[in-house]
Amino acid sequence: MKTTGEILREKREKKGLLLRHVSAQLDIDIAILSKIERGERKATRDQINKLAEILDINKETLVIQYLSEKILYELKDEDLGIQALKVAEKTIKYGATKNK
Amino acid sequence: MKTTGEILREKREKKGLLLRHVSAQLDIDIAILSKIERGERKATRDQINKLAEILDINKETLVIQYLSEKILYELKDEDLGIQALKVAEKTIKYGATKNK
DNA sequence: ATTACCTTGACAATAATTGTCAAATGTAAA
DNA sequence: TTTACATTTGACAATTATTGTCAAGGTAAT
Protein backbone atom coordinates (compact mmCIF):
# COMPACT_ATOMS: atom_id res chain seq x y z
CA MET A 1 0.00 0.00 0.00
CA LYS A 2 1.14 3.49 -0.82
CA THR A 3 2.10 5.79 2.03
CA THR A 4 0.45 9.15 2.51
CA GLY A 5 3.59 10.86 1.33
CA GLU A 6 3.77 8.77 -1.80
CA ILE A 7 0.17 9.48 -2.64
CA LEU A 8 0.75 13.19 -2.23
CA ARG A 9 3.93 13.37 -4.22
CA GLU A 10 2.64 11.26 -7.07
CA LYS A 11 -0.48 13.29 -7.39
CA ARG A 12 1.32 16.58 -7.17
CA GLU A 13 3.75 15.59 -9.88
CA LYS A 14 1.02 14.15 -12.04
CA LYS A 15 -0.60 17.56 -11.87
CA GLY A 16 2.62 19.31 -12.71
CA LEU A 17 2.57 21.34 -9.51
CA LEU A 18 5.66 22.45 -7.65
CA LEU A 19 6.19 22.31 -3.91
CA ARG A 20 5.86 26.03 -3.80
CA HIS A 21 2.48 26.00 -5.49
CA VAL A 22 1.00 23.55 -3.06
CA SER A 23 2.74 24.80 0.07
CA ALA A 24 1.53 28.29 -0.70
CA GLN A 25 -2.03 27.06 -0.66
CA LEU A 26 -1.40 25.30 2.62
CA ASP A 27 0.28 28.42 3.92
CA ILE A 28 3.39 26.62 5.09
CA ASP A 29 7.01 26.58 4.11
CA ILE A 30 8.12 24.46 1.18
CA ALA A 31 10.37 22.52 3.48
CA ILE A 32 7.53 21.03 5.47
CA LEU A 33 5.68 19.81 2.46
CA SER A 34 8.86 18.26 1.16
CA LYS A 35 9.24 16.46 4.46
CA ILE A 36 5.65 15.34 4.50
CA GLU A 37 5.95 13.86 1.05
CA ARG A 38 9.05 11.97 2.02
CA GLY A 39 7.49 10.74 5.25
CA GLU A 40 9.86 12.65 7.45
CA ARG A 41 7.02 14.59 9.04
CA LYS A 42 3.36 13.98 9.55
CA ALA A 43 0.84 16.35 8.06
CA THR A 44 -1.75 17.85 10.37
CA ARG A 45 -5.34 16.69 10.04
CA ASP A 46 -6.16 20.01 8.49
CA GLN A 47 -3.44 19.81 5.92
CA ILE A 48 -4.73 16.42 4.85
CA ASN A 49 -8.15 17.89 4.14
CA LYS A 50 -6.68 20.73 2.18
CA LEU A 51 -4.33 18.48 0.26
CA ALA A 52 -7.14 16.21 -0.80
CA GLU A 53 -8.86 19.24 -2.27
CA ILE A 54 -5.85 20.88 -3.82
CA LEU A 55 -4.55 17.70 -5.39
CA ASP A 56 -7.95 16.30 -6.12
CA ILE A 57 -7.39 13.08 -4.22
CA ASN A 58 -10.21 10.89 -2.97
CA LYS A 59 -10.60 12.11 0.57
CA GLU A 60 -11.57 8.82 2.17
CA THR A 61 -8.59 7.00 0.79
CA LEU A 62 -6.20 9.68 1.90
CA VAL A 63 -7.66 10.05 5.37
CA ILE A 64 -7.72 6.32 6.02
CA GLN A 65 -4.10 5.99 5.02
CA TYR A 66 -3.16 9.02 7.07
CA LEU A 67 -4.95 7.81 10.18
CA SER A 68 -3.56 4.34 9.93
CA GLU A 69 -0.05 5.77 9.81
CA LYS A 70 -0.82 7.83 12.88
CA ILE A 71 -1.96 4.73 14.71
CA LEU A 72 1.07 2.76 13.65
CA TYR A 73 3.27 5.58 14.82
CA GLU A 74 1.73 5.33 18.28
CA LEU A 75 2.41 1.62 18.34
CA LYS A 76 5.81 1.58 16.73
CA ASP A 77 7.69 0.44 19.83
CA GLU A 78 4.97 -1.77 21.26
CA ASP A 79 4.96 -5.53 21.25
CA LEU A 80 1.28 -5.67 22.00
CA GLY A 81 0.23 -3.44 19.17
CA ILE A 82 -1.85 -5.97 17.30
CA GLN A 83 -3.76 -7.01 20.38
CA ALA A 84 -4.39 -3.38 21.22
CA LEU A 85 -5.70 -2.78 17.71
CA LYS A 86 -8.09 -5.67 18.01
CA VAL A 87 -9.43 -4.47 21.34
CA ALA A 88 -9.83 -1.00 19.90
CA GLU A 89 -11.71 -2.40 16.95
CA LYS A 90 -14.12 -4.33 19.10
CA THR A 91 -14.72 -1.33 21.29
CA ILE A 92 -15.40 0.92 18.37
CA LYS A 93 -17.81 -1.57 16.86
CA TYR A 94 -19.82 -2.13 19.99
CA GLY A 95 -19.65 0.50 22.63
CA ALA A 96 -19.47 3.40 20.22
CA THR A 97 -21.32 5.61 22.68
CA LYS A 98 -19.99 5.32 26.14
CA ASN A 99 -18.98 8.83 27.16
CA LYS A 100 -21.01 10.40 29.91
CA MET B 1 -14.40 -4.46 29.08
CA LYS B 2 -12.98 -2.58 31.99
CA THR B 3 -11.23 0.70 31.35
CA THR B 4 -7.66 1.29 32.42
CA GLY B 5 -8.89 3.58 35.16
CA GLU B 6 -11.32 1.01 36.47
CA ILE B 7 -8.67 -1.66 36.54
CA LEU B 8 -6.37 0.60 38.49
CA ARG B 9 -8.90 1.78 41.00
CA GLU B 10 -10.31 -1.65 41.66
CA LYS B 11 -6.91 -3.13 42.21
CA ARG B 12 -5.76 -0.30 44.42
CA GLU B 13 -8.80 -0.56 46.62
CA LYS B 14 -8.59 -4.33 46.76
CA LYS B 15 -5.11 -3.86 48.09
CA GLY B 16 -6.24 -1.29 50.63
CA LEU B 17 -3.91 1.36 49.27
CA LEU B 18 -4.65 5.07 49.27
CA LEU B 19 -4.05 7.47 46.41
CA ARG B 20 -1.21 8.94 48.36
CA HIS B 21 0.52 5.60 48.74
CA VAL B 22 0.47 4.86 45.06
CA SER B 23 1.07 8.37 43.82
CA ALA B 24 4.09 8.61 46.07
CA GLN B 25 5.58 5.59 44.37
CA LEU B 26 4.85 7.11 40.99
CA ASP B 27 6.29 10.38 42.19
CA ILE B 28 3.33 12.45 41.09
CA ASP B 29 0.63 14.42 42.82
CA ILE B 30 -2.41 12.63 44.19
CA ALA B 31 -4.61 14.67 41.91
CA ILE B 32 -3.23 13.13 38.76
CA LEU B 33 -3.69 9.61 39.92
CA SER B 34 -7.23 10.44 40.90
CA LYS B 35 -7.83 11.77 37.43
CA ILE B 36 -6.23 8.78 35.78
CA GLU B 37 -8.40 6.40 37.70
CA ARG B 38 -11.49 8.28 36.70
CA GLY B 39 -10.41 8.47 33.11
CA GLU B 40 -10.04 12.21 33.11
CA ARG B 41 -6.37 11.98 32.19
CA LYS B 42 -4.24 9.43 30.48
CA ALA B 43 -1.34 7.85 32.28
CA THR B 44 2.05 7.99 30.64
CA ARG B 45 3.51 4.78 29.28
CA ASP B 46 5.95 4.78 32.14
CA GLN B 47 3.29 5.15 34.76
CA ILE B 48 1.47 2.17 33.31
CA ASN B 49 4.55 0.02 33.77
CA LYS B 50 5.02 1.18 37.32
CA LEU B 51 1.36 0.77 38.15
CA ALA B 52 1.35 -2.81 36.93
CA GLU B 53 4.18 -3.51 39.32
CA ILE B 54 2.92 -1.55 42.28
CA LEU B 55 -0.59 -2.92 42.05
CA ASP B 56 0.45 -6.34 40.90
CA ILE B 57 -1.63 -6.27 37.74
CA ASN B 58 -0.95 -8.48 34.75
CA LYS B 59 1.14 -6.23 32.59
CA GLU B 60 -0.06 -7.45 29.22
CA THR B 61 -3.69 -6.95 30.07
CA LEU B 62 -3.08 -3.47 31.39
CA VAL B 63 -0.90 -2.37 28.51
CA ILE B 64 -3.27 -3.67 25.87
CA GLN B 65 -6.17 -1.85 27.44
CA TYR B 66 -4.11 1.29 27.82
CA LEU B 67 -2.90 1.27 24.24
CA SER B 68 -6.32 0.59 22.84
CA GLU B 69 -7.66 3.60 24.70
CA LYS B 70 -4.87 5.70 23.28
CA ILE B 71 -5.77 4.58 19.78
CA LEU B 72 -9.44 5.24 20.32
CA TYR B 73 -8.61 8.67 21.61
CA GLU B 74 -6.82 9.44 18.36
CA LEU B 75 -9.84 8.33 16.41
CA LYS B 76 -12.55 9.79 18.57
CA ASP B 77 -13.72 12.37 16.05
CA GLU B 78 -13.09 10.31 12.95
CA ASP B 79 -15.72 8.65 10.82
CA LEU B 80 -13.18 6.45 9.13
CA GLY B 81 -11.71 5.06 12.32
CA ILE B 82 -12.61 1.45 11.75
CA GLN B 83 -11.23 1.42 8.26
CA ALA B 84 -8.05 3.02 9.48
CA LEU B 85 -7.74 0.40 12.19
CA LYS B 86 -8.08 -2.36 9.65
CA VAL B 87 -5.46 -0.89 7.39
CA ALA B 88 -3.16 -0.47 10.36
CA GLU B 89 -3.70 -4.07 11.34
CA LYS B 90 -2.86 -5.38 7.92
CA THR B 91 0.23 -3.24 7.76
CA ILE B 92 1.45 -4.39 11.11
CA LYS B 93 0.90 -8.03 10.23
CA TYR B 94 2.69 -7.92 6.92
CA GLY B 95 5.13 -5.14 6.43
CA ALA B 96 6.40 -5.14 9.97
CA THR B 97 9.85 -4.03 8.78
CA LYS B 98 9.63 -1.24 6.32
CA ASN B 99 11.70 1.58 7.73
CA LYS B 100 14.84 2.39 5.86
C1' DA C 1 28.54 29.29 -13.85
C1' DT C 2 23.49 30.35 -13.43
C1' DT C 3 18.94 29.13 -12.60
C1' DA C 4 15.24 26.41 -10.72
C1' DC C 5 13.70 22.95 -7.68
C1' DC C 6 14.11 20.25 -3.83
C1' DT C 7 16.42 18.65 0.58
C1' DT C 8 18.56 19.08 4.99
C1' DG C 9 19.34 20.53 9.60
C1' DA C 10 19.53 23.96 13.24
C1' DC C 11 16.59 26.38 15.67
C1' DA C 12 12.12 29.23 17.02
C1' DA C 13 7.16 29.32 17.80
C1' DT C 14 3.24 27.07 19.08
C1' DA C 15 0.38 23.66 20.98
C1' DA C 16 -0.49 19.63 23.80
C1' DT C 17 0.50 17.08 27.79
C1' DT C 18 1.75 16.51 32.34
C1' DG C 19 2.27 18.37 36.60
C1' DT C 20 1.48 21.32 41.17
C1' DC C 21 -1.24 23.53 44.40
C1' DA C 22 -5.06 25.04 47.07
C1' DA C 23 -9.70 25.03 47.83
C1' DA C 24 -14.00 22.29 47.70
C1' DT C 25 -16.41 18.14 48.49
C1' DG C 26 -17.54 13.88 50.57
C1' DT C 27 -17.56 10.67 54.52
C1' DA C 28 -17.38 8.72 58.77
C1' DA C 29 -16.21 8.75 63.56
C1' DA C 30 -16.33 11.22 67.92
C1' DT D 1 -21.35 19.62 64.76
C1' DT D 2 -16.76 19.47 64.40
C1' DT D 3 -12.66 17.01 63.39
C1' DA D 4 -9.95 14.19 60.47
C1' DC D 5 -8.92 12.21 56.39
C1' DA D 6 -9.52 10.84 51.46
C1' DT D 7 -10.69 12.25 47.21
C1' DT D 8 -12.09 15.60 43.61
C1' DT D 9 -11.92 19.81 41.07
C1' DG D 10 -10.14 23.62 38.59
C1' DA D 11 -6.79 27.27 37.74
C1' DC D 12 -2.52 27.61 36.31
C1' DA D 13 2.78 26.42 35.72
C1' DA D 14 6.30 23.38 33.80
C1' DT D 15 7.60 20.35 30.49
C1' DT D 16 7.64 17.96 26.21
C1' DA D 17 6.18 17.30 21.50
C1' DT D 18 4.82 19.15 17.26
C1' DT D 19 4.87 22.37 13.76
C1' DG D 20 7.02 25.93 11.61
C1' DT D 21 10.86 29.21 9.52
C1' DC D 22 15.11 30.05 7.55
C1' DA D 23 19.41 29.58 5.34
C1' DA D 24 22.74 26.64 3.40
C1' DG D 25 23.51 22.65 0.39
C1' DG D 26 22.54 19.32 -3.23
C1' DT D 27 21.16 18.19 -8.30
C1' DA D 28 20.16 18.71 -12.86
C1' DA D 29 19.34 21.36 -16.94
C1' DT D 30 20.84 25.07 -19.60
GROMACS .gro file of C-alpha atoms (C1' of nucleotides) in nm:
model
  260
    1MET     CA    1   0.000   0.000   0.000
    2LYS     CA    2   0.114   0.349  -0.082
    3THR     CA    3   0.210   0.579   0.203
    4THR     CA    4   0.045   0.915   0.251
    5GLY     CA    5   0.359   1.086   0.133
    6GLU     CA    6   0.377   0.877  -0.180
    7ILE     CA    7   0.017   0.948  -0.264
    8LEU     CA    8   0.075   1.319  -0.223
    9ARG     CA    9   0.393   1.337  -0.422
   10GLU     CA   10   0.264   1.126  -0.707
   11LYS     CA   11  -0.048   1.329  -0.739
   12ARG     CA   12   0.132   1.658  -0.717
   13GLU     CA   13   0.375   1.559  -0.988
   14LYS     CA   14   0.102   1.415  -1.204
   15LYS     CA   15  -0.060   1.756  -1.187
   16GLY     CA   16   0.262   1.931  -1.271
   17LEU     CA   17   0.257   2.134  -0.951
   18LEU     CA   18   0.566   2.245  -0.765
   19LEU     CA   19   0.619   2.231  -0.391
   20ARG     CA   20   0.586   2.603  -0.380
   21HIS     CA   21   0.248   2.600  -0.549
   22VAL     CA   22   0.100   2.355  -0.306
   23SER     CA   23   0.274   2.480   0.007
   24ALA     CA   24   0.153   2.829  -0.070
   25GLN     CA   25  -0.203   2.706  -0.066
   26LEU     CA   26  -0.140   2.530   0.262
   27ASP     CA   27   0.028   2.842   0.392
   28ILE     CA   28   0.339   2.662   0.509
   29ASP     CA   29   0.701   2.658   0.411
   30ILE     CA   30   0.812   2.446   0.118
   31ALA     CA   31   1.037   2.252   0.348
   32ILE     CA   32   0.753   2.103   0.547
   33LEU     CA   33   0.568   1.981   0.246
   34SER     CA   34   0.886   1.826   0.116
   35LYS     CA   35   0.924   1.646   0.446
   36ILE     CA   36   0.565   1.534   0.450
   37GLU     CA   37   0.595   1.386   0.105
   38ARG     CA   38   0.905   1.197   0.202
   39GLY     CA   39   0.749   1.074   0.525
   40GLU     CA   40   0.986   1.265   0.745
   41ARG     CA   41   0.702   1.459   0.904
   42LYS     CA   42   0.336   1.398   0.955
   43ALA     CA   43   0.084   1.635   0.806
   44THR     CA   44  -0.175   1.785   1.037
   45ARG     CA   45  -0.534   1.669   1.004
   46ASP     CA   46  -0.616   2.001   0.849
   47GLN     CA   47  -0.344   1.981   0.592
   48ILE     CA   48  -0.473   1.642   0.485
   49ASN     CA   49  -0.815   1.789   0.414
   50LYS     CA   50  -0.668   2.073   0.218
   51LEU     CA   51  -0.433   1.848   0.026
   52ALA     CA   52  -0.714   1.621  -0.080
   53GLU     CA   53  -0.886   1.924  -0.227
   54ILE     CA   54  -0.585   2.088  -0.382
   55LEU     CA   55  -0.455   1.770  -0.539
   56ASP     CA   56  -0.795   1.630  -0.612
   57ILE     CA   57  -0.739   1.308  -0.422
   58ASN     CA   58  -1.021   1.089  -0.297
   59LYS     CA   59  -1.060   1.211   0.057
   60GLU     CA   60  -1.157   0.882   0.217
   61THR     CA   61  -0.859   0.700   0.079
   62LEU     CA   62  -0.620   0.968   0.190
   63VAL     CA   63  -0.766   1.005   0.537
   64ILE     CA   64  -0.772   0.632   0.602
   65GLN     CA   65  -0.410   0.599   0.502
   66TYR     CA   66  -0.316   0.902   0.707
   67LEU     CA   67  -0.495   0.781   1.018
   68SER     CA   68  -0.356   0.434   0.993
   69GLU     CA   69  -0.005   0.577   0.981
   70LYS     CA   70  -0.082   0.783   1.288
   71ILE     CA   71  -0.196   0.473   1.471
   72LEU     CA   72   0.107   0.276   1.365
   73TYR     CA   73   0.327   0.558   1.482
   74GLU     CA   74   0.173   0.533   1.828
   75LEU     CA   75   0.241   0.162   1.834
   76LYS     CA   76   0.581   0.158   1.673
   77ASP     CA   77   0.769   0.044   1.983
   78GLU     CA   78   0.497  -0.177   2.126
   79ASP     CA   79   0.496  -0.553   2.125
   80LEU     CA   80   0.128  -0.567   2.200
   81GLY     CA   81   0.023  -0.344   1.917
   82ILE     CA   82  -0.185  -0.597   1.730
   83GLN     CA   83  -0.376  -0.701   2.038
   84ALA     CA   84  -0.439  -0.338   2.122
   85LEU     CA   85  -0.570  -0.278   1.771
   86LYS     CA   86  -0.809  -0.567   1.801
   87VAL     CA   87  -0.943  -0.447   2.134
   88ALA     CA   88  -0.983  -0.100   1.990
   89GLU     CA   89  -1.171  -0.240   1.695
   90LYS     CA   90  -1.412  -0.433   1.910
   91THR     CA   91  -1.472  -0.133   2.129
   92ILE     CA   92  -1.540   0.092   1.837
   93LYS     CA   93  -1.781  -0.157   1.686
   94TYR     CA   94  -1.982  -0.213   1.999
   95GLY     CA   95  -1.965   0.050   2.263
   96ALA     CA   96  -1.947   0.340   2.022
   97THR     CA   97  -2.132   0.561   2.268
   98LYS     CA   98  -1.999   0.532   2.614
   99ASN     CA   99  -1.898   0.883   2.716
  100LYS     CA  100  -2.101   1.040   2.991
  101MET     CA  101  -1.440  -0.446   2.908
  102LYS     CA  102  -1.298  -0.258   3.199
  103THR     CA  103  -1.123   0.070   3.135
  104THR     CA  104  -0.766   0.129   3.242
  105GLY     CA  105  -0.889   0.358   3.516
  106GLU     CA  106  -1.132   0.101   3.647
  107ILE     CA  107  -0.867  -0.166   3.654
  108LEU     CA  108  -0.637   0.060   3.849
  109ARG     CA  109  -0.890   0.178   4.100
  110GLU     CA  110  -1.031  -0.165   4.166
  111LYS     CA  111  -0.691  -0.313   4.221
  112ARG     CA  112  -0.576  -0.030   4.442
  113GLU     CA  113  -0.880  -0.056   4.662
  114LYS     CA  114  -0.859  -0.433   4.676
  115LYS     CA  115  -0.511  -0.386   4.809
  116GLY     CA  116  -0.624  -0.129   5.063
  117LEU     CA  117  -0.391   0.136   4.927
  118LEU     CA  118  -0.465   0.507   4.927
  119LEU     CA  119  -0.405   0.747   4.641
  120ARG     CA  120  -0.121   0.894   4.836
  121HIS     CA  121   0.052   0.560   4.874
  122VAL     CA  122   0.047   0.486   4.506
  123SER     CA  123   0.107   0.837   4.382
  124ALA     CA  124   0.409   0.861   4.607
  125GLN     CA  125   0.558   0.559   4.437
  126LEU     CA  126   0.485   0.711   4.099
  127ASP     CA  127   0.629   1.038   4.219
  128ILE     CA  128   0.333   1.245   4.109
  129ASP     CA  129   0.063   1.442   4.282
  130ILE     CA  130  -0.241   1.263   4.419
  131ALA     CA  131  -0.461   1.467   4.191
  132ILE     CA  132  -0.323   1.313   3.876
  133LEU     CA  133  -0.369   0.961   3.992
  134SER     CA  134  -0.723   1.044   4.090
  135LYS     CA  135  -0.783   1.177   3.743
  136ILE     CA  136  -0.623   0.878   3.578
  137GLU     CA  137  -0.840   0.640   3.770
  138ARG     CA  138  -1.149   0.828   3.670
  139GLY     CA  139  -1.041   0.847   3.311
  140GLU     CA  140  -1.004   1.221   3.311
  141ARG     CA  141  -0.637   1.198   3.219
  142LYS     CA  142  -0.424   0.943   3.048
  143ALA     CA  143  -0.134   0.785   3.228
  144THR     CA  144   0.205   0.799   3.064
  145ARG     CA  145   0.351   0.478   2.928
  146ASP     CA  146   0.595   0.478   3.214
  147GLN     CA  147   0.329   0.515   3.476
  148ILE     CA  148   0.147   0.217   3.331
  149ASN     CA  149   0.455   0.002   3.377
  150LYS     CA  150   0.502   0.118   3.732
  151LEU     CA  151   0.136   0.077   3.815
  152ALA     CA  152   0.135  -0.281   3.693
  153GLU     CA  153   0.418  -0.351   3.932
  154ILE     CA  154   0.292  -0.155   4.228
  155LEU     CA  155  -0.059  -0.292   4.205
  156ASP     CA  156   0.045  -0.634   4.090
  157ILE     CA  157  -0.163  -0.627   3.774
  158ASN     CA  158  -0.095  -0.848   3.475
  159LYS     CA  159   0.114  -0.623   3.259
  160GLU     CA  160  -0.006  -0.745   2.922
  161THR     CA  161  -0.369  -0.695   3.007
  162LEU     CA  162  -0.308  -0.347   3.139
  163VAL     CA  163  -0.090  -0.237   2.851
  164ILE     CA  164  -0.327  -0.367   2.587
  165GLN     CA  165  -0.617  -0.185   2.744
  166TYR     CA  166  -0.411   0.129   2.782
  167LEU     CA  167  -0.290   0.127   2.424
  168SER     CA  168  -0.632   0.059   2.284
  169GLU     CA  169  -0.766   0.360   2.470
  170LYS     CA  170  -0.487   0.570   2.328
  171ILE     CA  171  -0.577   0.458   1.978
  172LEU     CA  172  -0.944   0.524   2.032
  173TYR     CA  173  -0.861   0.867   2.161
  174GLU     CA  174  -0.682   0.944   1.836
  175LEU     CA  175  -0.984   0.833   1.641
  176LYS     CA  176  -1.255   0.979   1.857
  177ASP     CA  177  -1.372   1.237   1.605
  178GLU     CA  178  -1.309   1.031   1.295
  179ASP     CA  179  -1.572   0.865   1.082
  180LEU     CA  180  -1.318   0.645   0.913
  181GLY     CA  181  -1.171   0.506   1.232
  182ILE     CA  182  -1.261   0.145   1.175
  183GLN     CA  183  -1.123   0.142   0.826
  184ALA     CA  184  -0.805   0.302   0.948
  185LEU     CA  185  -0.774   0.040   1.219
  186LYS     CA  186  -0.808  -0.236   0.965
  187VAL     CA  187  -0.546  -0.089   0.739
  188ALA     CA  188  -0.316  -0.047   1.036
  189GLU     CA  189  -0.370  -0.407   1.134
  190LYS     CA  190  -0.286  -0.538   0.792
  191THR     CA  191   0.023  -0.324   0.776
  192ILE     CA  192   0.145  -0.439   1.111
  193LYS     CA  193   0.090  -0.803   1.023
  194TYR     CA  194   0.269  -0.792   0.692
  195GLY     CA  195   0.513  -0.514   0.643
  196ALA     CA  196   0.640  -0.514   0.997
  197THR     CA  197   0.985  -0.403   0.878
  198LYS     CA  198   0.963  -0.124   0.632
  199ASN     CA  199   1.170   0.158   0.773
  200LYS     CA  200   1.484   0.239   0.586
  201DA     C1'  201   2.854   2.929  -1.385
  202DT     C1'  202   2.349   3.035  -1.343
  203DT     C1'  203   1.894   2.913  -1.260
  204DA     C1'  204   1.524   2.641  -1.072
  205DC     C1'  205   1.370   2.295  -0.768
  206DC     C1'  206   1.411   2.025  -0.383
  207DT     C1'  207   1.642   1.865   0.058
  208DT     C1'  208   1.856   1.908   0.499
  209DG     C1'  209   1.934   2.053   0.960
  210DA     C1'  210   1.953   2.396   1.324
  211DC     C1'  211   1.659   2.638   1.567
  212DA     C1'  212   1.212   2.923   1.702
  213DA     C1'  213   0.716   2.932   1.780
  214DT     C1'  214   0.324   2.707   1.908
  215DA     C1'  215   0.038   2.366   2.098
  216DA     C1'  216  -0.049   1.963   2.380
  217DT     C1'  217   0.050   1.708   2.779
  218DT     C1'  218   0.175   1.651   3.234
  219DG     C1'  219   0.227   1.837   3.660
  220DT     C1'  220   0.148   2.132   4.117
  221DC     C1'  221  -0.124   2.353   4.440
  222DA     C1'  222  -0.506   2.504   4.707
  223DA     C1'  223  -0.970   2.503   4.783
  224DA     C1'  224  -1.400   2.229   4.770
  225DT     C1'  225  -1.641   1.814   4.849
  226DG     C1'  226  -1.754   1.388   5.057
  227DT     C1'  227  -1.756   1.067   5.452
  228DA     C1'  228  -1.738   0.872   5.877
  229DA     C1'  229  -1.621   0.875   6.356
  230DA     C1'  230  -1.633   1.122   6.792
  231DT     C1'  231  -2.135   1.962   6.476
  232DT     C1'  232  -1.676   1.947   6.440
  233DT     C1'  233  -1.266   1.701   6.339
  234DA     C1'  234  -0.995   1.419   6.047
  235DC     C1'  235  -0.892   1.221   5.639
  236DA     C1'  236  -0.952   1.084   5.146
  237DT     C1'  237  -1.069   1.225   4.721
  238DT     C1'  238  -1.209   1.560   4.361
  239DT     C1'  239  -1.192   1.981   4.107
  240DG     C1'  240  -1.014   2.362   3.859
  241DA     C1'  241  -0.679   2.727   3.774
  242DC     C1'  242  -0.252   2.761   3.631
  243DA     C1'  243   0.278   2.642   3.572
  244DA     C1'  244   0.630   2.338   3.380
  245DT     C1'  245   0.760   2.035   3.049
  246DT     C1'  246   0.764   1.796   2.621
  247DA     C1'  247   0.618   1.730   2.150
  248DT     C1'  248   0.482   1.915   1.726
  249DT     C1'  249   0.487   2.237   1.376
  250DG     C1'  250   0.702   2.593   1.161
  251DT     C1'  251   1.086   2.921   0.952
  252DC     C1'  252   1.511   3.005   0.755
  253DA     C1'  253   1.941   2.958   0.534
  254DA     C1'  254   2.274   2.664   0.340
  255DG     C1'  255   2.351   2.265   0.039
  256DG     C1'  256   2.254   1.932  -0.323
  257DT     C1'  257   2.116   1.819  -0.830
  258DA     C1'  258   2.016   1.871  -1.286
  259DA     C1'  259   1.934   2.136  -1.694
  260DT     C1'  260   2.084   2.507  -1.960
   0.00000   0.00000   0.00000
